[in-house]
PDB file of C-alpha atoms in Angstrom:
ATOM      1  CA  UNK A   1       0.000   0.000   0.000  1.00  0.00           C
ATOM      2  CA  UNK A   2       3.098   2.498   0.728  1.00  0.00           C
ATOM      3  CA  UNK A   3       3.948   2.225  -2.902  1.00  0.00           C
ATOM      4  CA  UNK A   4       0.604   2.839  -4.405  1.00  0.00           C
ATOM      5  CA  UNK A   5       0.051   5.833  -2.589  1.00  0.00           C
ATOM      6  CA  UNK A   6       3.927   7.524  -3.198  1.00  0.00           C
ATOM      7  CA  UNK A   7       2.529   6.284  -6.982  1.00  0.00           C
ATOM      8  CA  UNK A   8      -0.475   8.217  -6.670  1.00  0.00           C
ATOM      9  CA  UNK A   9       1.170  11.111  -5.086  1.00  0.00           C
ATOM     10  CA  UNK A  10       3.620  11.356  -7.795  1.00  0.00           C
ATOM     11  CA  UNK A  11       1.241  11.717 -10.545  1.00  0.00           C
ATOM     12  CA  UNK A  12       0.962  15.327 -11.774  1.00  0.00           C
ATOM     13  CA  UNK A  13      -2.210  14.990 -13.889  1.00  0.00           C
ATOM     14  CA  UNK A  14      -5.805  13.826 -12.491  1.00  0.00           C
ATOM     15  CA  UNK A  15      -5.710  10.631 -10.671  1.00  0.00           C
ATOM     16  CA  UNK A  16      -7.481   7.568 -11.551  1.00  0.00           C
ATOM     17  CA  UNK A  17      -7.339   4.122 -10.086  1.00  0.00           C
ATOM     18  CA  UNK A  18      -9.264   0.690 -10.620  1.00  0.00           C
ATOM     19  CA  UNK A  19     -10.759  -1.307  -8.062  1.00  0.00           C
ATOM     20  CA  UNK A  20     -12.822  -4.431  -8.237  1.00  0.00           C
ATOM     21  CA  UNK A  21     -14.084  -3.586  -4.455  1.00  0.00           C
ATOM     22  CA  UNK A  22     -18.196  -2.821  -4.394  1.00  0.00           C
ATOM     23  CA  UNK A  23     -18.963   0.617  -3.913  1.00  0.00           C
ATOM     24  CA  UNK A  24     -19.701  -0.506  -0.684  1.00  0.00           C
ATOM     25  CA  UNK A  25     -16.395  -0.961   0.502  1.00  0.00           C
ATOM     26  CA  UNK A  26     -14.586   2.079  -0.888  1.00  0.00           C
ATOM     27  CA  UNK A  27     -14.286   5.497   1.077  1.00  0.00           C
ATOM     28  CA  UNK A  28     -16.650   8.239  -0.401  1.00  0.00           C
ATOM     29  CA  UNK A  29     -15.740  11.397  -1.484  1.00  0.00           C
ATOM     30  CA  UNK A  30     -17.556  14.153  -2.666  1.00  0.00           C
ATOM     31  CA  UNK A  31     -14.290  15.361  -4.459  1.00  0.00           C
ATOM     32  CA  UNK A  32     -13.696  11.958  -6.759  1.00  0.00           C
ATOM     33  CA  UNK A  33     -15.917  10.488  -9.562  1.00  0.00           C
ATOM     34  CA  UNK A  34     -16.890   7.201  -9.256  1.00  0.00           C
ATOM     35  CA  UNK A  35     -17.714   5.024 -12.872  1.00  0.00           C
ATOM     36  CA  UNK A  36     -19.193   1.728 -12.266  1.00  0.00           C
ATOM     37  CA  UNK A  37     -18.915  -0.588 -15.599  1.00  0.00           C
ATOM     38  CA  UNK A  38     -20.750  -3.761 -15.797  1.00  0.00           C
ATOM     39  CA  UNK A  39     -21.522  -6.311 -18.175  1.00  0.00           C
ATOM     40  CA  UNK A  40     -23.853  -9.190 -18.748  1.00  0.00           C
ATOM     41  CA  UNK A  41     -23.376 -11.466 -15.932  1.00  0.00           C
ATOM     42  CA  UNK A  42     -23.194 -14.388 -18.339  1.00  0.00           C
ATOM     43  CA  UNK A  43     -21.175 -13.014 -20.196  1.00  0.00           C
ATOM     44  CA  UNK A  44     -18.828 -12.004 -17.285  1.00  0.00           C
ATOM     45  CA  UNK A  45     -18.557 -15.672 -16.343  1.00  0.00           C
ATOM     46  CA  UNK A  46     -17.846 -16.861 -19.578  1.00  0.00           C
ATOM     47  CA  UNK A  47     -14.935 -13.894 -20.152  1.00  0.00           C
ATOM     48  CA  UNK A  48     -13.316 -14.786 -16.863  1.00  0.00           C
ATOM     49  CA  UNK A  49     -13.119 -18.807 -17.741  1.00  0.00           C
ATOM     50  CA  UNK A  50     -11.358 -17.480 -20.721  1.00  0.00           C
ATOM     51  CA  UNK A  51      -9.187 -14.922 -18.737  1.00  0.00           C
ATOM     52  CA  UNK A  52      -8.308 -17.452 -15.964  1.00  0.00           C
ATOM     53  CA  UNK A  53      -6.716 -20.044 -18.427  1.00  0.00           C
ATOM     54  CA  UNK A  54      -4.732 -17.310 -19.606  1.00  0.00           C
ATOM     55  CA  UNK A  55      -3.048 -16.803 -16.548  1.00  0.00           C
ATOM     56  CA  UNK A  56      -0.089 -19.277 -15.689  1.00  0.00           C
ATOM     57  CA  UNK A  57      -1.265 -20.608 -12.491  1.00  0.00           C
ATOM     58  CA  UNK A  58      -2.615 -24.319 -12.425  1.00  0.00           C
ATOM     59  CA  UNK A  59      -5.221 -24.055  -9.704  1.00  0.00           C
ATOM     60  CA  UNK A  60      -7.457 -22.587 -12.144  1.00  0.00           C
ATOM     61  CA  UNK A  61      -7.648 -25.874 -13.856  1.00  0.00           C
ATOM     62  CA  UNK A  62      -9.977 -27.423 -11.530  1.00  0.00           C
ATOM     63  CA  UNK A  63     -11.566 -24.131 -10.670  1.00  0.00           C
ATOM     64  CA  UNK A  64     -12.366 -24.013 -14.266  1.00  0.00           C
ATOM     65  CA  UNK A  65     -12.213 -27.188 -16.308  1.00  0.00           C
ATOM     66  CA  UNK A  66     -11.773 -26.745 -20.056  1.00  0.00           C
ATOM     67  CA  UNK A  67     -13.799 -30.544 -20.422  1.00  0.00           C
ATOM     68  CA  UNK A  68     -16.987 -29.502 -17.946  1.00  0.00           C
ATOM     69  CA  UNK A  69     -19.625 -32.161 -19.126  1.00  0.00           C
ATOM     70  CA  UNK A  70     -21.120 -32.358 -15.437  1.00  0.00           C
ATOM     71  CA  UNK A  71     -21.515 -28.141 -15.407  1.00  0.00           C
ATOM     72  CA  UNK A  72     -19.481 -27.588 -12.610  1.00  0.00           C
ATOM     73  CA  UNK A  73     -18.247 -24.302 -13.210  1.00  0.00           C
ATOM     74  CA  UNK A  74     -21.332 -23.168 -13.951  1.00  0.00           C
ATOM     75  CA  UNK A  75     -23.035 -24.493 -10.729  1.00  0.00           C
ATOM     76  CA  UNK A  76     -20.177 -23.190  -8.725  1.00  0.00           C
ATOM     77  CA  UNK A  77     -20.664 -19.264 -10.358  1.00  0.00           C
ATOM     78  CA  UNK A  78     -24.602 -19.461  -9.461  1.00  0.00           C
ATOM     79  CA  UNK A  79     -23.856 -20.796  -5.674  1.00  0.00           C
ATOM     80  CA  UNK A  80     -20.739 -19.561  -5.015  1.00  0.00           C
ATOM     81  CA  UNK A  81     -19.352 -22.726  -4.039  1.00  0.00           C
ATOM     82  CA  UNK A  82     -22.627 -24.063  -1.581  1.00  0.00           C
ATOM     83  CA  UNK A  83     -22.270 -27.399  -2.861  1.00  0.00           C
ATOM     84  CA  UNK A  84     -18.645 -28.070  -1.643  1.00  0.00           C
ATOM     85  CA  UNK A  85     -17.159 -27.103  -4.665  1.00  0.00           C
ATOM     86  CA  UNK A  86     -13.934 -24.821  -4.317  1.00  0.00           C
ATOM     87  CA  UNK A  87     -15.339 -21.340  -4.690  1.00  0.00           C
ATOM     88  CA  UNK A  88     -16.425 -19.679  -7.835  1.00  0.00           C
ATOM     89  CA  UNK A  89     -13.427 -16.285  -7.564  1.00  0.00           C
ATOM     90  CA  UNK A  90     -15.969 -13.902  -9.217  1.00  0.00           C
ATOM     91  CA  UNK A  91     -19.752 -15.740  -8.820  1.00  0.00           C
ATOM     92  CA  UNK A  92     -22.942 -14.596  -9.189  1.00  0.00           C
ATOM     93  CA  UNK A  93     -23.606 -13.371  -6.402  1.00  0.00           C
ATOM     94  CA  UNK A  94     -20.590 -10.977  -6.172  1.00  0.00           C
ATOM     95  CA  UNK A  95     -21.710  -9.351  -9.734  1.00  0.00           C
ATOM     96  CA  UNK A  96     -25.155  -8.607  -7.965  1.00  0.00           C
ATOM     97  CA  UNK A  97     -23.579  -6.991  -4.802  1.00  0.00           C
ATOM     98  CA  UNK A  98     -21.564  -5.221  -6.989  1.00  0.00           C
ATOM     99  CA  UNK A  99     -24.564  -3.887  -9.087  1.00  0.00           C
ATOM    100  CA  UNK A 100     -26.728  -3.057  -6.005  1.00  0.00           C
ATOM    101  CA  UNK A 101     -24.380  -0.851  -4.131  1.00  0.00           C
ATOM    102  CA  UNK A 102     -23.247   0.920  -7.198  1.00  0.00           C
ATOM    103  CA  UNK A 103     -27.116   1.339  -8.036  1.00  0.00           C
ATOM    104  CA  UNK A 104     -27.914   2.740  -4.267  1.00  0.00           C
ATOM    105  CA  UNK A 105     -25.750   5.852  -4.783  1.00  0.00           C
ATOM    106  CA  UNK A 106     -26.387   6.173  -8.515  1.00  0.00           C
ATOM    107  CA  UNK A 107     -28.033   9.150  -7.637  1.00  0.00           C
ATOM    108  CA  UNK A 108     -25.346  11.119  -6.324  1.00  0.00           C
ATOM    109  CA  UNK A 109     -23.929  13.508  -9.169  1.00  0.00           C
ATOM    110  CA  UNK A 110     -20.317  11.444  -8.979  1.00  0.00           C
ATOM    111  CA  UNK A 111     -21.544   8.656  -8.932  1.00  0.00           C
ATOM    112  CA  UNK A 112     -21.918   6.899 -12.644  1.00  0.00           C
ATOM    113  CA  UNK A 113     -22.985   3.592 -14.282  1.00  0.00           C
ATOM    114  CA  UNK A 114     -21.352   2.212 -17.738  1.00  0.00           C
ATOM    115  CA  UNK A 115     -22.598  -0.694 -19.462  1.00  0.00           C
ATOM    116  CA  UNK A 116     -19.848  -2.584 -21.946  1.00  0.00           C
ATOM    117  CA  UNK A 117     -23.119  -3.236 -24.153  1.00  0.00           C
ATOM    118  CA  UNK A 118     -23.484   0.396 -24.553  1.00  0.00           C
ATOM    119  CA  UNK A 119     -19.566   0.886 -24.839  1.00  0.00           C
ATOM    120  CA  UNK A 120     -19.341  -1.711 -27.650  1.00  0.00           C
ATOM    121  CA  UNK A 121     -22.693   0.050 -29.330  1.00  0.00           C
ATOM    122  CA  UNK A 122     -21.134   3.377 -29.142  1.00  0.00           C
ATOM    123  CA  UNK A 123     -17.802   4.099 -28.101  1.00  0.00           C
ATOM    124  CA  UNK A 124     -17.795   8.112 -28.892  1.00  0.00           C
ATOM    125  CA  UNK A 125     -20.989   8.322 -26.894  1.00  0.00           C
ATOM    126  CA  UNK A 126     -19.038   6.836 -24.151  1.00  0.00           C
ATOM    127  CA  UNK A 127     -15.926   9.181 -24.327  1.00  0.00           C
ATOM    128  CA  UNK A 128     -18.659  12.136 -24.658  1.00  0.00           C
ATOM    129  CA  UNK A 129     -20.190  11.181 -21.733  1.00  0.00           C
ATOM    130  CA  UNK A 130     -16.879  10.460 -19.239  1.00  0.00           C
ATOM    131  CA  UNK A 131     -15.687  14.016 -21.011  1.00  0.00           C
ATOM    132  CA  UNK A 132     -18.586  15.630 -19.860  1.00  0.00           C
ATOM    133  CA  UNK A 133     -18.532  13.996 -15.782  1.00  0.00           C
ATOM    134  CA  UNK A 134     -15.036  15.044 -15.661  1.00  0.00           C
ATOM    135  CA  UNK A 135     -15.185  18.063 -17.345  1.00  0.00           C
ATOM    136  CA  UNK A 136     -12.763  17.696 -20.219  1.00  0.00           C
ATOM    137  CA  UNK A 137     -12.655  18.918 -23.456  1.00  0.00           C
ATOM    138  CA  UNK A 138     -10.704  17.669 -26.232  1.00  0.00           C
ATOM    139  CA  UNK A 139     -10.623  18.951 -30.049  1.00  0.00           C
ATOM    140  CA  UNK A 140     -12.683  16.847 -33.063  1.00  0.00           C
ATOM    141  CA  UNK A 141      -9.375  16.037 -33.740  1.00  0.00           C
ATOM    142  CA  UNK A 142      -7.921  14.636 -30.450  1.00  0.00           C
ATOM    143  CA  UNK A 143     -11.894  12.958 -29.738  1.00  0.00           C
ATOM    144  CA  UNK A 144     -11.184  10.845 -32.827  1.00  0.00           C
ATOM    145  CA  UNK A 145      -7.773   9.703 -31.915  1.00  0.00           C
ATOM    146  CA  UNK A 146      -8.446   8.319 -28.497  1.00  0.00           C
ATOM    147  CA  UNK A 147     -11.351   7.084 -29.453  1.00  0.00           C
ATOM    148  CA  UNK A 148      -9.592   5.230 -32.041  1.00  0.00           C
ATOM    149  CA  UNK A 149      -6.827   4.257 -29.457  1.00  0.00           C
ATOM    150  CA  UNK A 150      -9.329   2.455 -27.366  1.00  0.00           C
ATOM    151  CA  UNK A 151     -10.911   0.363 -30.246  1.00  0.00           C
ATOM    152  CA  UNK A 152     -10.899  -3.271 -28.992  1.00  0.00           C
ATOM    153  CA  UNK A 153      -8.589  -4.458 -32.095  1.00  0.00           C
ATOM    154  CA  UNK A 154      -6.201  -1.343 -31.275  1.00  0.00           C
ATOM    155  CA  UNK A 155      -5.649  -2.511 -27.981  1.00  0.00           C
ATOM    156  CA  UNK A 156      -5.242  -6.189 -29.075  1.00  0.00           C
ATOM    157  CA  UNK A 157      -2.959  -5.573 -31.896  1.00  0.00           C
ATOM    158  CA  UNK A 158      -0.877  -3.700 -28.944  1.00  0.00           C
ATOM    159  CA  UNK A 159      -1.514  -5.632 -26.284  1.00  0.00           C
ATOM    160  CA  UNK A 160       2.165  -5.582 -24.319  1.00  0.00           C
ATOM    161  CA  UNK A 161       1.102  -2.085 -23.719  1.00  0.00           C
ATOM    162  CA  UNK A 162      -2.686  -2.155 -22.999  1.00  0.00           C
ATOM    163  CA  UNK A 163      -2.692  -5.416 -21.258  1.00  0.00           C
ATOM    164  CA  UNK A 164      -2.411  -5.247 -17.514  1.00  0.00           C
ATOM    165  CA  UNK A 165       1.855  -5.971 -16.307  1.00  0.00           C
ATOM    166  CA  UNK A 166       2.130  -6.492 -20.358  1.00  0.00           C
ATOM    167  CA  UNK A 167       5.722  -7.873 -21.712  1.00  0.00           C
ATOM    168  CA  UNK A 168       6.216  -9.234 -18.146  1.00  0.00           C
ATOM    169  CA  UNK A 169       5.039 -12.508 -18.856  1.00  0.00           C
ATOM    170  CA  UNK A 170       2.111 -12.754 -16.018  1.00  0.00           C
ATOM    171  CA  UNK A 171      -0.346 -13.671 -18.967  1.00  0.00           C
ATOM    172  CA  UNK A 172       0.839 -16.485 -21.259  1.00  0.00           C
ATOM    173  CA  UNK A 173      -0.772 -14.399 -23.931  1.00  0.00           C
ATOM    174  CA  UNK A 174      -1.051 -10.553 -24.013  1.00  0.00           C
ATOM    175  CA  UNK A 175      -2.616 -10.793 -26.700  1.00  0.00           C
ATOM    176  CA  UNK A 176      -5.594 -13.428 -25.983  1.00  0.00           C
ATOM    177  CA  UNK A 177      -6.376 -10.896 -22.495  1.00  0.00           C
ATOM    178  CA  UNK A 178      -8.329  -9.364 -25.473  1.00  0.00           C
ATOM    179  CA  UNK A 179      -9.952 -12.445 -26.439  1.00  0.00           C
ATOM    180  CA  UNK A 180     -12.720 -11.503 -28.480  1.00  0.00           C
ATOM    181  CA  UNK A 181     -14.555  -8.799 -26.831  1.00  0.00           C
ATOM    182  CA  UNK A 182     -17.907 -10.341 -28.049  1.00  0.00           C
ATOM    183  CA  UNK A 183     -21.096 -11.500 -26.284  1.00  0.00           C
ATOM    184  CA  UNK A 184     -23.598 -13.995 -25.932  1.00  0.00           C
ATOM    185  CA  UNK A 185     -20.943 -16.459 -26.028  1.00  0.00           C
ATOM    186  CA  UNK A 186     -23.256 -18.532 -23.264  1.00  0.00           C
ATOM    187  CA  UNK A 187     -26.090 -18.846 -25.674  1.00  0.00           C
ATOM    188  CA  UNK A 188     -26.273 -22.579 -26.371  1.00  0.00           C
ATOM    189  CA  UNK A 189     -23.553 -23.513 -23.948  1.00  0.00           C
ATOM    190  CA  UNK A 190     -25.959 -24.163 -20.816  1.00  0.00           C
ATOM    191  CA  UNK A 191     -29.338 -26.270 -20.334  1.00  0.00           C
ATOM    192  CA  UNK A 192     -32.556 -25.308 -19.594  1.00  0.00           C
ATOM    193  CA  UNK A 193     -32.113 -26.013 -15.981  1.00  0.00           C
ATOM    194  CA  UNK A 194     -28.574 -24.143 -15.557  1.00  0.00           C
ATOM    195  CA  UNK A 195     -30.641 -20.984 -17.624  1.00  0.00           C
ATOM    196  CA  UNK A 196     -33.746 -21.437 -14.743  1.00  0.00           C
ATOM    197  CA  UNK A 197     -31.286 -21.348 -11.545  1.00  0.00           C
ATOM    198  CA  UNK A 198     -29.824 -18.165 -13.421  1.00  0.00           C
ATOM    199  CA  UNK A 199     -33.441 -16.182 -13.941  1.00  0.00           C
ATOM    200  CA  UNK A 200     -34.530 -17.599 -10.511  1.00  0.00           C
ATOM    201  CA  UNK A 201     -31.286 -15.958  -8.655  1.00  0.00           C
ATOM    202  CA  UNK A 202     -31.882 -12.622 -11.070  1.00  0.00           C
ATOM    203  CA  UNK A 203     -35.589 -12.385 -10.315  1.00  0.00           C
ATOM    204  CA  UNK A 204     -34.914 -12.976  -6.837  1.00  0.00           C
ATOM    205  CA  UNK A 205     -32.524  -9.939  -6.110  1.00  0.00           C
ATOM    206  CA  UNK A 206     -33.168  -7.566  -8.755  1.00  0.00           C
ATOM    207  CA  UNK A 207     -36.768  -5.870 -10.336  1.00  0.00           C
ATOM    208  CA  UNK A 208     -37.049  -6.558 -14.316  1.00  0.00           C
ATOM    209  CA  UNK A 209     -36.009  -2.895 -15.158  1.00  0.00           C
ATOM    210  CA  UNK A 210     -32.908  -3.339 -12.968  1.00  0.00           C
ATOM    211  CA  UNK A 211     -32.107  -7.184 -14.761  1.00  0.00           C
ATOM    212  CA  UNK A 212     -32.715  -5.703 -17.687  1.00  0.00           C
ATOM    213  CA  UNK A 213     -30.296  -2.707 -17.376  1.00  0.00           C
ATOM    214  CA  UNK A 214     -27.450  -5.572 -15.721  1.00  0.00           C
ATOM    215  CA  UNK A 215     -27.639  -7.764 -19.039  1.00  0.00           C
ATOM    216  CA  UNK A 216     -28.265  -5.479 -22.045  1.00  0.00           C
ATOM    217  CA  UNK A 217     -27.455  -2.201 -20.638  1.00  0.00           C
ATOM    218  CA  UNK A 218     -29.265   1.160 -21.986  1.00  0.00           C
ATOM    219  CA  UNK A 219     -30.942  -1.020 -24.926  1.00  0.00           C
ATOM    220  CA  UNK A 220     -32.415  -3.637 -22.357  1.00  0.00           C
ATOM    221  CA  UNK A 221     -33.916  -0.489 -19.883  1.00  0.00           C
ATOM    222  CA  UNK A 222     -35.250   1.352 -23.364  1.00  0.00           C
TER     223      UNK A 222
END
């Protein structure tokens, strides 16, 4: 922790720093801006079985069997691990507390959600809208070159630098951290049953306009 705040104390420009922490858990300030992203939380799962094999650490592969004909993995992100299973390291239920204290303060004028759906849709509208919170300005000019910069293929193609500790080797790919950046990947890939535990746990903790926002984003709440 010493180092990350002599980092943060160093930096000249406007801070910014990533947490995976539920709003929650973080100290409030009136001062900051706060931008919540989510994504689909089937799509989540399937990203992070891709993004776990990635990473050169062998205890992921019986957290997350590549051959999983008896659909552990996916029982294990819907209960967390209630069935004895080693715990799911990002399961359901943490993407919901996630979404539910972000959505309690989402009121607050620094407090903002971001849905990849939307992001992939429209990826100016996105920099237009984080411009405006923070209250940048950039020429047409500059607008189209970041904006470009952050395309998912632009960050692919230079993935030792966009990747997080790129070149070091803590990936085994850079490169394949940006897998695809698609979604619906899950459609086909689980029964009826595994799809019903999934709605039931949704339905249970969140209202349809709040489910529908989770998954799909501005288009799902329109």
């Amino acid at each position: 922790m010493p180092e990350v705040a002599e980092r943060l104390e160093a930096m000249q420009h406007r801070r910014s720093m990533k947490s995976h922490t539920p709003m929650d858990g973080l100290p409030f300030d009136d001062r900051a801006q706060y931008i919540c992203v989510f994504r689909h939380p089937l799509d989540a799962h399937f990203s992070y079985r891709k993004h776990v094999h990635n990473i050169p650490m062998t205890r992921f592969d019986t957290w997350f069997p590549e051959d999983d004909a008896d659909g552990i993995t996916i029982r294990r992100f819907l209960d967390g691990g209630a069935e004895g299973f080693d715990g799911d390291a990002m399961p359901l239920a943490n993407i919901l507390q996630h979404y539910m204290a972000a959505s309690a303060l989402a009121e607050r004028p620094n407090v903002s959600l971001f849905h990849y759906a939307d992001m992939t849709r429209d990826l100016a509208g996105t920099f237009t809208r984080v411009s405006d919170l923070l209250g940048i300005s950039h020429t047409e000019t500059d607008m189209e070159q970041l904006i470009q910069a952050a395309t998912f293929n632009n960050m692919k193609g230079k993935a030792e630098r966009f990747a997080p500790s790129g070149g070091k080797g803590f990936f085994k790919s850079d490169a394949e951290f940006f897998h695809s950046g698609t979604s619906g990947k899950w459609h086909g890939k689980l029964t009826n049953d595994e799809l019903a535990a999934y709605d039931a746990i949704m339905d249970e903790y969140l209202s349809p306009e709040d489910r529908k926002w989770l998954e799909y984003g501005s288009e799902g709440a329109a």
